[in-house]
Amino acid sequence: MITKRLKNDADGINSAAEILKNGGIVAIPTETVYGLAASAFDDEAIKKIFIAKGRPQDNPLIVHISDLKMLGSVAEDIPDIAFLCAEKFWPGPLTLVLKKSRNICKTVSGGLDTVAVRMPSDKTAQEIIRVSNLPLAAPSANTSGLPSPTSYTHVINDMDTKIDAVVTAGDCKFGVESTVVTLYTDPPRLLRPGAVTAEQLRTIIPNLQIDPAVLKEPEKDEKVSSPGMKYKHYSPKTDVFLVEGDTLSFVNFVNRKQNAAAICFDEDENILVPHFSYGSKDNELSLAHNIFSILRKIDDYGFSAAYVHAPQKSGVGLAVYNRLIRAAGFKVITL
Ligand code: TXA
Ligand code: MG
């Protein structure tokens, strides 16, 4: 199949909407990562997403809406707290897990009773949903297991010839996927950290719990609340290790390594091995913005290993840590 390149102008958006209405699949920009979209009401179209990504069937998709009217067509019995969250954080990088409506097809929800919903703030994403007048189910537009795509070239590397079109735009603002919170459990639980932080969420949901799977490897056959958490994720081919320690210990540690790269902070000076800074340790948004792109880039060099200086486990740092510990297959070195 020829994958069309569409611009993020009115013509491109109209063409994308037309393809989606006709059961096609289109990669679209969002403020978090690029998504691979199809109508949430079209089972056959959704199946194509799973095939293009090589995604396990039981891993459900997030449904993207452009306004609160659409929420009623995808979810039921919506609790008041959902509207409070929507008022504060939508449009933006927050996904809410709610009771699913009958309209949502089984392949979207992976057989669960719930549906994950978010309203993106990216203008192109909003327009594509609005013009197609469809809630769009969209996982990240990467091959399953690889780092999520934060630029359209990442999407083309993974998806060219496998999908109908890609809407090309700039690099994604946040660079890590949305925060996922389930409001279907009591108390509500943070299933995946993102740019909307646990600290911010607690201003609205004081009893929010953090799912243990955010920071630890699920046991074999353990039942996890968010099926995506049990799969290997975000991993480049290079063997990644997450390293916790202060600047001096990190620099001394990586300088003893051979044929290895360091993924470090701007503050980590005097590193003698090849190194890639993903931002200042105090600017967690920059770390989030850059990390997936660097994880993809290191594969071009053939290093035997990459050692990543671990961010703090709070604020947006928690989201970056959560992705890195998975990229590292839970191999953490504490100095
Ligand atoms: O920022 C994002 O959320 C991006 C952009 C494209 O919007 N999308 C994204 O989708 O990251 P995906 O499919 O790569 O990740 C969705 C996550 C998975 O971990 C999945 O298991 C979880 O959300 N999820 C989806 N539906 C769920 C549900 N009903 N209950 C619990 N977890 C759910
Ligand atoms: Mg993903």
mmCIF file of C-alpha atoms and ligand atoms in Angstrom:
data_model
loop_
_atom_site.group_PDB
_atom_site.id
_atom_site.type_symbol
_atom_site.label_atom_id
_atom_site.label_comp_id
_atom_site.label_asym_id
_atom_site.label_seq_id
_atom_site.Cartn_x
_atom_site.Cartn_y
_atom_site.Cartn_z
ATOM 1 C CA MET A 1 0.000 0.000 0.000
ATOM 2 C CA ILE A 2 1.184 3.531 -0.691
ATOM 3 C CA THR A 3 1.089 5.606 2.490
ATOM 4 C CA LYS A 4 -0.058 9.122 1.557
ATOM 5 C CA ARG A 5 1.737 12.101 3.087
ATOM 6 C CA LEU A 6 -0.859 14.736 4.007
ATOM 7 C CA LYS A 7 -0.114 18.260 5.193
ATOM 8 C CA ASN A 8 -1.726 19.597 8.375
ATOM 9 C CA ASP A 9 -3.630 22.240 6.353
ATOM 10 C CA ALA A 10 -7.348 22.274 5.495
ATOM 11 C CA ASP A 11 -6.850 20.017 2.424
ATOM 12 C CA GLY A 12 -4.784 17.504 4.375
ATOM 13 C CA ILE A 13 -7.241 17.468 7.270
ATOM 14 C CA ASN A 14 -10.211 16.970 4.899
ATOM 15 C CA SER A 15 -8.428 14.087 3.136
ATOM 16 C CA ALA A 16 -7.554 12.472 6.487
ATOM 17 C CA ALA A 17 -11.188 12.774 7.646
ATOM 18 C CA GLU A 18 -12.426 11.255 4.380
ATOM 19 C CA ILE A 19 -10.080 8.247 4.726
ATOM 20 C CA LEU A 20 -11.184 7.739 8.350
ATOM 21 C CA LYS A 21 -14.887 7.908 7.443
ATOM 22 C CA ASN A 22 -14.247 5.244 4.812
ATOM 23 C CA GLY A 23 -12.670 2.777 7.237
ATOM 24 C CA GLY A 24 -9.008 3.673 6.670
ATOM 25 C CA ILE A 25 -6.222 4.235 9.223
ATOM 26 C CA VAL A 26 -4.263 7.492 9.442
ATOM 27 C CA ALA A 27 -1.333 8.574 11.633
ATOM 28 C CA ILE A 28 -2.040 11.964 13.196
ATOM 29 C CA PRO A 29 -0.025 14.377 15.339
ATOM 30 C CA THR A 30 -1.053 14.987 18.941
ATOM 31 C CA GLU A 31 0.599 17.031 21.705
ATOM 32 C CA THR A 32 1.916 13.807 23.329
ATOM 33 C CA VAL A 33 3.048 11.428 20.566
ATOM 34 C CA TYR A 34 1.808 10.653 17.042
ATOM 35 C CA GLY A 35 -1.256 8.393 17.106
ATOM 36 C CA LEU A 36 -2.526 5.822 14.592
ATOM 37 C CA ALA A 37 -6.215 6.631 14.249
ATOM 38 C CA ALA A 38 -9.380 4.863 13.086
ATOM 39 C CA SER A 39 -13.087 5.274 13.832
ATOM 40 C CA ALA A 40 -13.859 3.932 17.320
ATOM 41 C CA PHE A 41 -17.156 2.585 15.901
ATOM 42 C CA ASP A 42 -15.572 0.586 13.061
ATOM 43 C CA ASP A 43 -14.367 -2.838 14.116
ATOM 44 C CA GLU A 44 -12.741 -3.654 10.761
ATOM 45 C CA ALA A 45 -10.763 -0.405 10.732
ATOM 46 C CA ILE A 46 -9.571 -1.005 14.311
ATOM 47 C CA LYS A 47 -8.327 -4.467 13.354
ATOM 48 C CA LYS A 48 -6.078 -2.837 10.744
ATOM 49 C CA ILE A 49 -4.405 -0.791 13.505
ATOM 50 C CA PHE A 50 -3.552 -3.941 15.457
ATOM 51 C CA ILE A 51 -2.079 -5.519 12.320
ATOM 52 C CA ALA A 52 -0.025 -2.438 11.300
ATOM 53 C CA LYS A 53 1.460 -2.150 14.805
ATOM 54 C CA GLY A 54 1.780 -5.877 15.557
ATOM 55 C CA ARG A 55 -0.101 -5.071 18.784
ATOM 56 C CA PRO A 56 -1.362 -7.777 21.192
ATOM 57 C CA GLN A 57 -5.171 -8.100 20.852
ATOM 58 C CA ASP A 58 -5.899 -7.672 24.565
ATOM 59 C CA ASN A 59 -4.261 -4.233 24.780
ATOM 60 C CA PRO A 60 -7.084 -1.659 24.499
ATOM 61 C CA LEU A 61 -6.915 1.676 22.664
ATOM 62 C CA ILE A 62 -7.531 5.264 23.776
ATOM 63 C CA VAL A 63 -10.508 7.015 22.156
ATOM 64 C CA HIS A 64 -9.952 10.669 21.189
ATOM 65 C CA ILE A 65 -12.795 13.189 21.247
ATOM 66 C CA SER A 66 -12.963 16.855 20.249
ATOM 67 C CA ASP A 67 -15.701 18.059 22.619
ATOM 68 C CA LEU A 68 -17.705 16.959 25.653
ATOM 69 C CA LYS A 69 -20.770 16.147 23.519
ATOM 70 C CA MET A 70 -18.809 13.264 22.026
ATOM 71 C CA LEU A 71 -18.052 11.888 25.484
ATOM 72 C CA GLY A 72 -21.687 10.763 25.811
ATOM 73 C CA SER A 73 -21.350 8.607 22.685
ATOM 74 C CA VAL A 74 -18.336 6.673 24.008
ATOM 75 C CA ALA A 75 -18.887 6.375 27.797
ATOM 76 C CA GLU A 76 -21.784 5.770 30.236
ATOM 77 C CA ASP A 77 -22.528 6.495 33.910
ATOM 78 C CA ILE A 78 -19.880 9.205 33.869
ATOM 79 C CA PRO A 79 -19.070 10.266 37.460
ATOM 80 C CA ASP A 80 -18.940 13.959 38.438
ATOM 81 C CA ILE A 81 -15.239 13.698 39.116
ATOM 82 C CA ALA A 82 -14.700 12.998 35.392
ATOM 83 C CA PHE A 83 -16.266 16.361 34.538
ATOM 84 C CA LEU A 84 -14.112 18.101 37.144
ATOM 85 C CA CYS A 85 -10.998 16.525 35.596
ATOM 86 C CA ALA A 86 -12.202 17.476 32.115
ATOM 87 C CA GLU A 87 -12.746 21.068 33.173
ATOM 88 C CA LYS A 88 -9.242 21.358 34.569
ATOM 89 C CA PHE A 89 -7.141 19.206 32.204
ATOM 90 C CA TRP A 90 -8.964 18.924 28.858
ATOM 91 C CA PRO A 91 -8.066 19.498 26.176
ATOM 92 C CA GLY A 92 -4.696 18.041 27.141
ATOM 93 C CA PRO A 93 -2.566 14.990 27.944
ATOM 94 C CA LEU A 94 -4.954 13.234 30.358
ATOM 95 C CA THR A 95 -6.824 9.997 29.600
ATOM 96 C CA LEU A 96 -9.772 8.912 31.769
ATOM 97 C CA VAL A 97 -10.908 5.299 31.998
ATOM 98 C CA LEU A 98 -14.712 5.162 32.272
ATOM 99 C CA LYS A 99 -17.539 2.677 31.807
ATOM 100 C CA LYS A 100 -17.783 2.017 28.077
ATOM 101 C CA SER A 101 -20.820 2.670 25.929
ATOM 102 C CA ARG A 102 -22.271 -0.064 23.727
ATOM 103 C CA ASN A 103 -21.182 1.862 20.610
ATOM 104 C CA ILE A 104 -17.525 1.217 21.307
ATOM 105 C CA CYS A 105 -16.440 -1.909 19.522
ATOM 106 C CA LYS A 106 -14.849 -4.838 21.342
ATOM 107 C CA THR A 107 -11.492 -4.499 19.633
ATOM 108 C CA VAL A 108 -11.126 -0.950 21.029
ATOM 109 C CA SER A 109 -11.713 -2.006 24.630
ATOM 110 C CA GLY A 110 -9.824 -5.317 24.427
ATOM 111 C CA GLY A 111 -12.882 -7.037 25.878
ATOM 112 C CA LEU A 112 -12.952 -4.833 29.050
ATOM 113 C CA ASP A 113 -16.108 -3.075 30.375
ATOM 114 C CA THR A 114 -14.271 0.232 30.228
ATOM 115 C CA VAL A 115 -13.067 2.722 27.646
ATOM 116 C CA ALA A 116 -10.094 5.098 27.884
ATOM 117 C CA VAL A 117 -10.936 8.610 26.600
ATOM 118 C CA ARG A 118 -8.984 11.772 26.028
ATOM 119 C CA MET A 119 -9.484 15.173 24.380
ATOM 120 C CA PRO A 120 -6.189 16.197 22.739
ATOM 121 C CA SER A 121 -5.119 19.845 22.725
ATOM 122 C CA ASP A 122 -3.223 19.594 19.433
ATOM 123 C CA LYS A 123 -5.141 21.713 16.911
ATOM 124 C CA THR A 124 -4.609 19.341 13.972
ATOM 125 C CA ALA A 125 -5.820 16.351 16.003
ATOM 126 C CA GLN A 126 -8.880 18.325 17.146
ATOM 127 C CA GLU A 127 -9.719 19.356 13.575
ATOM 128 C CA ILE A 128 -9.405 15.811 12.225
ATOM 129 C CA ILE A 129 -11.816 14.536 14.901
ATOM 130 C CA ARG A 130 -14.193 17.460 14.346
ATOM 131 C CA VAL A 131 -14.244 17.230 10.539
ATOM 132 C CA SER A 132 -14.624 13.437 10.485
ATOM 133 C CA ASN A 133 -17.235 13.777 13.266
ATOM 134 C CA LEU A 134 -15.992 10.492 14.733
ATOM 135 C CA PRO A 135 -14.390 9.581 18.034
ATOM 136 C CA LEU A 136 -11.008 8.228 16.970
ATOM 137 C CA ALA A 137 -9.338 5.257 18.609
ATOM 138 C CA ALA A 138 -5.591 5.828 18.407
ATOM 139 C CA PRO A 139 -2.650 4.053 19.990
ATOM 140 C CA SER A 140 0.820 5.511 19.551
ATOM 141 C CA ALA A 141 1.831 5.184 15.864
ATOM 142 C CA ASN A 142 4.897 2.992 16.435
ATOM 143 C CA THR A 143 5.572 -0.681 15.821
ATOM 144 C CA SER A 144 4.553 -2.406 19.062
ATOM 145 C CA GLY A 145 7.482 -2.549 21.496
ATOM 146 C CA LEU A 146 9.507 0.297 19.911
ATOM 147 C CA PRO A 147 9.780 3.831 21.354
ATOM 148 C CA SER A 148 6.709 5.983 20.643
ATOM 149 C CA PRO A 149 6.950 8.369 17.660
ATOM 150 C CA THR A 150 7.451 12.028 18.494
ATOM 151 C CA SER A 151 8.141 13.193 14.924
ATOM 152 C CA TYR A 152 6.517 12.240 11.632
ATOM 153 C CA THR A 153 9.791 10.715 10.413
ATOM 154 C CA HIS A 154 9.551 8.179 13.302
ATOM 155 C CA VAL A 155 6.045 7.311 12.055
ATOM 156 C CA ILE A 156 7.256 6.870 8.480
ATOM 157 C CA ASN A 157 10.160 4.660 9.646
ATOM 158 C CA ASP A 158 7.701 2.300 11.368
ATOM 159 C CA MET A 159 4.515 2.578 9.317
ATOM 160 C CA ASP A 160 5.355 3.379 5.674
ATOM 161 C CA THR A 161 3.384 1.063 3.309
ATOM 162 C CA LYS A 162 1.344 -0.300 6.259
ATOM 163 C CA ILE A 163 -1.209 2.517 6.726
ATOM 164 C CA ASP A 164 -3.347 4.697 4.459
ATOM 165 C CA ALA A 165 -1.839 8.079 5.310
ATOM 166 C CA VAL A 166 0.223 10.134 7.703
ATOM 167 C CA VAL A 167 -0.569 13.760 8.523
ATOM 168 C CA THR A 168 2.815 15.458 8.779
ATOM 169 C CA ALA A 169 3.332 18.201 11.362
ATOM 170 C CA GLY A 170 6.043 19.317 13.777
ATOM 171 C CA ASP A 171 7.544 17.398 16.703
ATOM 172 C CA CYS A 172 5.148 16.587 19.547
ATOM 173 C CA LYS A 173 5.101 19.142 22.352
ATOM 174 C CA PHE A 174 5.264 16.778 25.350
ATOM 175 C CA GLY A 175 6.969 13.703 23.863
ATOM 176 C CA VAL A 176 5.544 11.146 26.317
ATOM 177 C CA GLU A 177 2.090 9.637 26.129
ATOM 178 C CA SER A 178 -0.845 10.936 28.163
ATOM 179 C CA THR A 179 -1.402 10.295 31.855
ATOM 180 C CA VAL A 180 -3.936 7.454 32.251
ATOM 181 C CA VAL A 181 -6.268 7.499 35.282
ATOM 182 C CA THR A 182 -9.059 5.041 35.936
ATOM 183 C CA LEU A 183 -12.186 6.498 37.518
ATOM 184 C CA TYR A 184 -13.838 3.073 37.255
ATOM 185 C CA THR A 185 -12.189 1.891 40.480
ATOM 186 C CA ASP A 186 -12.694 3.280 43.966
ATOM 187 C CA PRO A 187 -10.375 4.930 44.833
ATOM 188 C CA PRO A 188 -9.316 6.185 41.383
ATOM 189 C CA ARG A 189 -5.902 4.990 40.233
ATOM 190 C CA LEU A 190 -3.071 6.391 38.138
ATOM 191 C CA LEU A 191 -2.251 3.662 35.612
ATOM 192 C CA ARG A 192 0.328 5.516 33.514
ATOM 193 C CA PRO A 193 2.090 8.774 34.479
ATOM 194 C CA GLY A 194 2.348 11.575 31.923
ATOM 195 C CA ALA A 195 2.612 15.342 31.595
ATOM 196 C CA VAL A 196 -0.442 15.855 33.825
ATOM 197 C CA THR A 197 1.251 14.911 37.092
ATOM 198 C CA ALA A 198 -0.019 12.934 40.099
ATOM 199 C CA GLU A 199 0.530 16.064 42.183
ATOM 200 C CA GLN A 200 -1.749 18.100 39.853
ATOM 201 C CA LEU A 201 -4.376 15.358 39.771
ATOM 202 C CA ARG A 202 -4.536 15.192 43.573
ATOM 203 C CA THR A 203 -5.861 18.774 43.624
ATOM 204 C CA ILE A 204 -9.048 17.276 42.106
ATOM 205 C CA ILE A 205 -8.754 13.621 43.191
ATOM 206 C CA PRO A 206 -7.228 13.763 46.710
ATOM 207 C CA ASN A 207 -7.520 9.970 47.177
ATOM 208 C CA LEU A 208 -5.771 9.111 43.872
ATOM 209 C CA GLN A 209 -3.634 5.978 44.211
ATOM 210 C CA ILE A 210 -0.626 5.124 42.107
ATOM 211 C CA ASP A 211 -0.824 1.685 40.559
ATOM 212 C CA PRO A 212 2.173 -0.426 41.670
ATOM 213 C CA ALA A 213 2.861 -1.353 38.023
ATOM 214 C CA VAL A 214 3.929 2.268 37.335
ATOM 215 C CA LEU A 215 7.352 1.585 38.837
ATOM 216 C CA LYS A 216 7.694 -2.156 39.126
ATOM 217 C CA GLU A 217 7.753 -5.110 36.800
ATOM 218 C CA PRO A 218 4.480 -7.069 36.922
ATOM 219 C CA GLU A 219 4.947 -10.684 38.055
ATOM 220 C CA LYS A 220 4.544 -13.296 35.344
ATOM 221 C CA ASP A 221 0.790 -13.885 34.784
ATOM 222 C CA GLU A 222 -0.101 -11.067 37.249
ATOM 223 C CA LYS A 223 -3.409 -9.397 36.395
ATOM 224 C CA VAL A 224 -2.623 -5.723 35.659
ATOM 225 C CA SER A 225 -5.216 -2.944 35.527
ATOM 226 C CA SER A 226 -3.854 -1.545 32.292
ATOM 227 C CA PRO A 227 -2.982 -4.347 29.885
ATOM 228 C CA GLY A 228 -0.302 -2.195 28.201
ATOM 229 C CA MET A 229 1.781 -2.304 31.370
ATOM 230 C CA LYS A 230 2.660 -5.965 31.052
ATOM 231 C CA TYR A 231 4.284 -5.720 27.623
ATOM 232 C CA LYS A 232 7.890 -4.878 26.783
ATOM 233 C CA HIS A 233 7.829 -1.283 25.685
ATOM 234 C CA TYR A 234 9.731 1.628 24.272
ATOM 235 C CA SER A 235 12.810 -0.533 23.668
ATOM 236 C CA PRO A 236 15.449 0.224 21.099
ATOM 237 C CA LYS A 237 17.606 -2.683 19.856
ATOM 238 C CA THR A 238 20.516 -1.398 21.958
ATOM 239 C CA ASP A 239 20.560 -2.892 25.463
ATOM 240 C CA VAL A 240 19.418 -0.109 27.829
ATOM 241 C CA PHE A 241 20.250 0.211 31.550
ATOM 242 C CA LEU A 242 18.727 2.794 33.872
ATOM 243 C CA VAL A 243 21.329 4.224 36.267
ATOM 244 C CA GLU A 244 20.426 6.005 39.520
ATOM 245 C CA GLY A 245 23.053 8.180 41.166
ATOM 246 C CA ASP A 246 24.497 11.687 41.458
ATOM 247 C CA THR A 247 26.421 13.465 38.693
ATOM 248 C CA LEU A 248 29.891 12.415 39.762
ATOM 249 C CA SER A 249 29.027 8.744 40.317
ATOM 250 C CA PHE A 250 27.215 8.564 36.967
ATOM 251 C CA VAL A 251 30.107 10.129 35.048
ATOM 252 C CA ASN A 252 32.697 7.857 36.744
ATOM 253 C CA PHE A 253 30.504 4.820 36.082
ATOM 254 C CA VAL A 254 29.973 5.416 32.349
ATOM 255 C CA ASN A 255 33.599 6.427 31.747
ATOM 256 C CA ARG A 256 34.671 2.883 32.688
ATOM 257 C CA LYS A 257 32.432 1.355 29.974
ATOM 258 C CA GLN A 258 33.518 0.288 26.497
ATOM 259 C CA ASN A 259 31.509 0.359 23.262
ATOM 260 C CA ALA A 260 28.724 1.984 25.261
ATOM 261 C CA ALA A 261 26.831 5.258 25.114
ATOM 262 C CA ALA A 262 25.567 7.478 27.911
ATOM 263 C CA ILE A 263 22.165 9.152 27.797
ATOM 264 C CA CYS A 264 22.804 11.923 30.265
ATOM 265 C CA PHE A 265 21.756 15.322 31.622
ATOM 266 C CA ASP A 266 23.225 18.662 30.504
ATOM 267 C CA GLU A 267 24.825 18.795 33.970
ATOM 268 C CA ASP A 268 26.812 15.548 33.460
ATOM 269 C CA GLU A 269 30.124 17.038 32.324
ATOM 270 C CA ASN A 270 33.390 15.306 31.324
ATOM 271 C CA ILE A 271 31.802 12.150 29.949
ATOM 272 C CA LEU A 272 34.420 10.428 27.783
ATOM 273 C CA VAL A 273 32.192 7.845 26.061
ATOM 274 C CA PRO A 274 29.763 8.902 23.276
ATOM 275 C CA HIS A 275 26.891 10.701 24.971
ATOM 276 C CA PHE A 276 23.525 12.217 24.223
ATOM 277 C CA SER A 277 21.992 14.723 26.599
ATOM 278 C CA TYR A 278 18.236 14.576 26.956
ATOM 279 C CA GLY A 279 18.047 17.900 28.781
ATOM 280 C CA SER A 280 18.665 19.505 32.150
ATOM 281 C CA LYS A 281 17.916 17.303 35.185
ATOM 282 C CA ASP A 282 15.763 20.142 36.540
ATOM 283 C CA ASN A 283 13.727 20.548 33.348
ATOM 284 C CA GLU A 284 11.604 17.411 33.314
ATOM 285 C CA LEU A 285 9.535 18.617 30.368
ATOM 286 C CA SER A 286 12.678 18.765 28.223
ATOM 287 C CA LEU A 287 13.619 15.229 29.324
ATOM 288 C CA ALA A 288 10.145 14.042 28.287
ATOM 289 C CA HIS A 289 10.339 15.919 24.998
ATOM 290 C CA ASN A 290 13.658 14.348 23.943
ATOM 291 C CA ILE A 291 13.799 10.847 25.390
ATOM 292 C CA PHE A 292 12.009 8.784 22.720
ATOM 293 C CA SER A 293 13.847 10.464 19.899
ATOM 294 C CA ILE A 294 17.216 9.697 21.561
ATOM 295 C CA LEU A 295 16.189 6.092 22.262
ATOM 296 C CA ARG A 296 15.506 5.719 18.531
ATOM 297 C CA LYS A 297 18.706 7.511 17.479
ATOM 298 C CA ILE A 298 21.146 5.374 19.493
ATOM 299 C CA ASP A 299 20.284 2.326 17.373
ATOM 300 C CA ASP A 300 22.080 3.958 14.414
ATOM 301 C CA TYR A 301 25.470 3.520 16.108
ATOM 302 C CA GLY A 302 25.618 -0.155 17.118
ATOM 303 C CA PHE A 303 26.648 0.378 20.760
ATOM 304 C CA SER A 304 26.547 -2.765 22.884
ATOM 305 C CA ALA A 305 24.748 -0.867 25.652
ATOM 306 C CA ALA A 306 23.310 2.522 26.600
ATOM 307 C CA TYR A 307 23.333 3.775 30.200
ATOM 308 C CA VAL A 308 20.622 6.339 30.975
ATOM 309 C CA HIS A 309 20.915 8.711 33.928
ATOM 310 C CA ALA A 310 17.606 8.273 35.763
ATOM 311 C CA PRO A 311 15.343 11.294 36.381
ATOM 312 C CA GLN A 312 13.529 11.951 39.658
ATOM 313 C CA LYS A 313 10.403 9.922 40.299
ATOM 314 C CA SER A 314 8.158 12.933 40.873
ATOM 315 C CA GLY A 315 6.348 15.465 38.682
ATOM 316 C CA VAL A 316 6.818 14.806 34.958
ATOM 317 C CA GLY A 317 10.016 12.946 35.967
ATOM 318 C CA LEU A 318 7.792 10.038 37.057
ATOM 319 C CA ALA A 319 6.493 9.689 33.475
ATOM 320 C CA VAL A 320 10.021 9.699 32.044
ATOM 321 C CA TYR A 321 11.205 7.192 34.681
ATOM 322 C CA ASN A 322 8.222 4.923 33.910
ATOM 323 C CA ARG A 323 9.124 4.823 30.176
ATOM 324 C CA LEU A 324 12.843 4.351 30.824
ATOM 325 C CA ILE A 325 12.449 1.481 33.279
ATOM 326 C CA ARG A 326 10.465 -0.346 30.580
ATOM 327 C CA ALA A 327 12.942 0.583 27.827
ATOM 328 C CA ALA A 328 15.570 -0.944 30.131
ATOM 329 C CA GLY A 329 13.538 -4.121 30.678
ATOM 330 C CA PHE A 330 13.568 -3.175 34.414
ATOM 331 C CA LYS A 331 17.393 -3.332 34.620
ATOM 332 C CA VAL A 332 18.199 -0.610 37.171
ATOM 333 C CA ILE A 333 21.722 0.047 38.480
ATOM 334 C CA THR A 334 21.877 2.026 41.739
ATOM 335 C CA LEU A 335 25.265 3.658 42.328
HETATM 336 O O1 TXA B 1 -0.849 10.199 24.576
HETATM 337 C C1 TXA B 1 -1.435 9.149 24.317
HETATM 338 O O2 TXA B 1 -2.176 8.590 25.141
HETATM 339 C C2 TXA B 1 -1.216 8.531 22.935
HETATM 340 C C3 TXA B 1 -1.782 9.518 21.908
HETATM 341 C C4 TXA B 1 -1.786 8.952 20.520
HETATM 342 O O3 TXA B 1 -3.028 9.957 22.309
HETATM 343 N N1 TXA B 1 -1.825 7.234 22.836
HETATM 344 C C5 TXA B 1 -1.299 6.166 23.469
HETATM 345 O O4 TXA B 1 -1.965 4.987 23.228
HETATM 346 O O5 TXA B 1 -0.325 6.197 24.192
HETATM 347 P P1 TXA B 1 -1.342 3.546 23.530
HETATM 348 O O6 TXA B 1 -2.297 2.612 22.939
HETATM 349 O O7 TXA B 1 0.040 3.495 23.040
HETATM 350 O O8 TXA B 1 -1.457 3.422 25.083
HETATM 351 C C6 TXA B 1 -2.718 3.274 25.697
HETATM 352 C C7 TXA B 1 -2.544 2.807 27.112
HETATM 353 C C8 TXA B 1 -2.129 1.350 27.162
HETATM 354 O O9 TXA B 1 -1.211 1.165 28.230
HETATM 355 C C9 TXA B 1 -3.456 0.639 27.448
HETATM 356 O O10 TXA B 1 -3.291 -0.589 28.106
HETATM 357 C C10 TXA B 1 -4.159 1.679 28.309
HETATM 358 O O11 TXA B 1 -3.792 2.928 27.772
HETATM 359 N N2 TXA B 1 -5.628 1.522 28.215
HETATM 360 C C11 TXA B 1 -6.409 1.743 27.141
HETATM 361 N N3 TXA B 1 -7.700 1.455 27.422
HETATM 362 C C12 TXA B 1 -7.731 1.082 28.723
HETATM 363 C C13 TXA B 1 -8.770 0.655 29.605
HETATM 364 N N4 TXA B 1 -10.026 0.566 29.203
HETATM 365 N N5 TXA B 1 -8.424 0.334 30.873
HETATM 366 C C14 TXA B 1 -7.150 0.421 31.296
HETATM 367 N N6 TXA B 1 -6.119 0.806 30.502
HETATM 368 C C15 TXA B 1 -6.404 1.122 29.232
HETATM 369 MG MG MG B 2 2.004 2.897 22.831
#
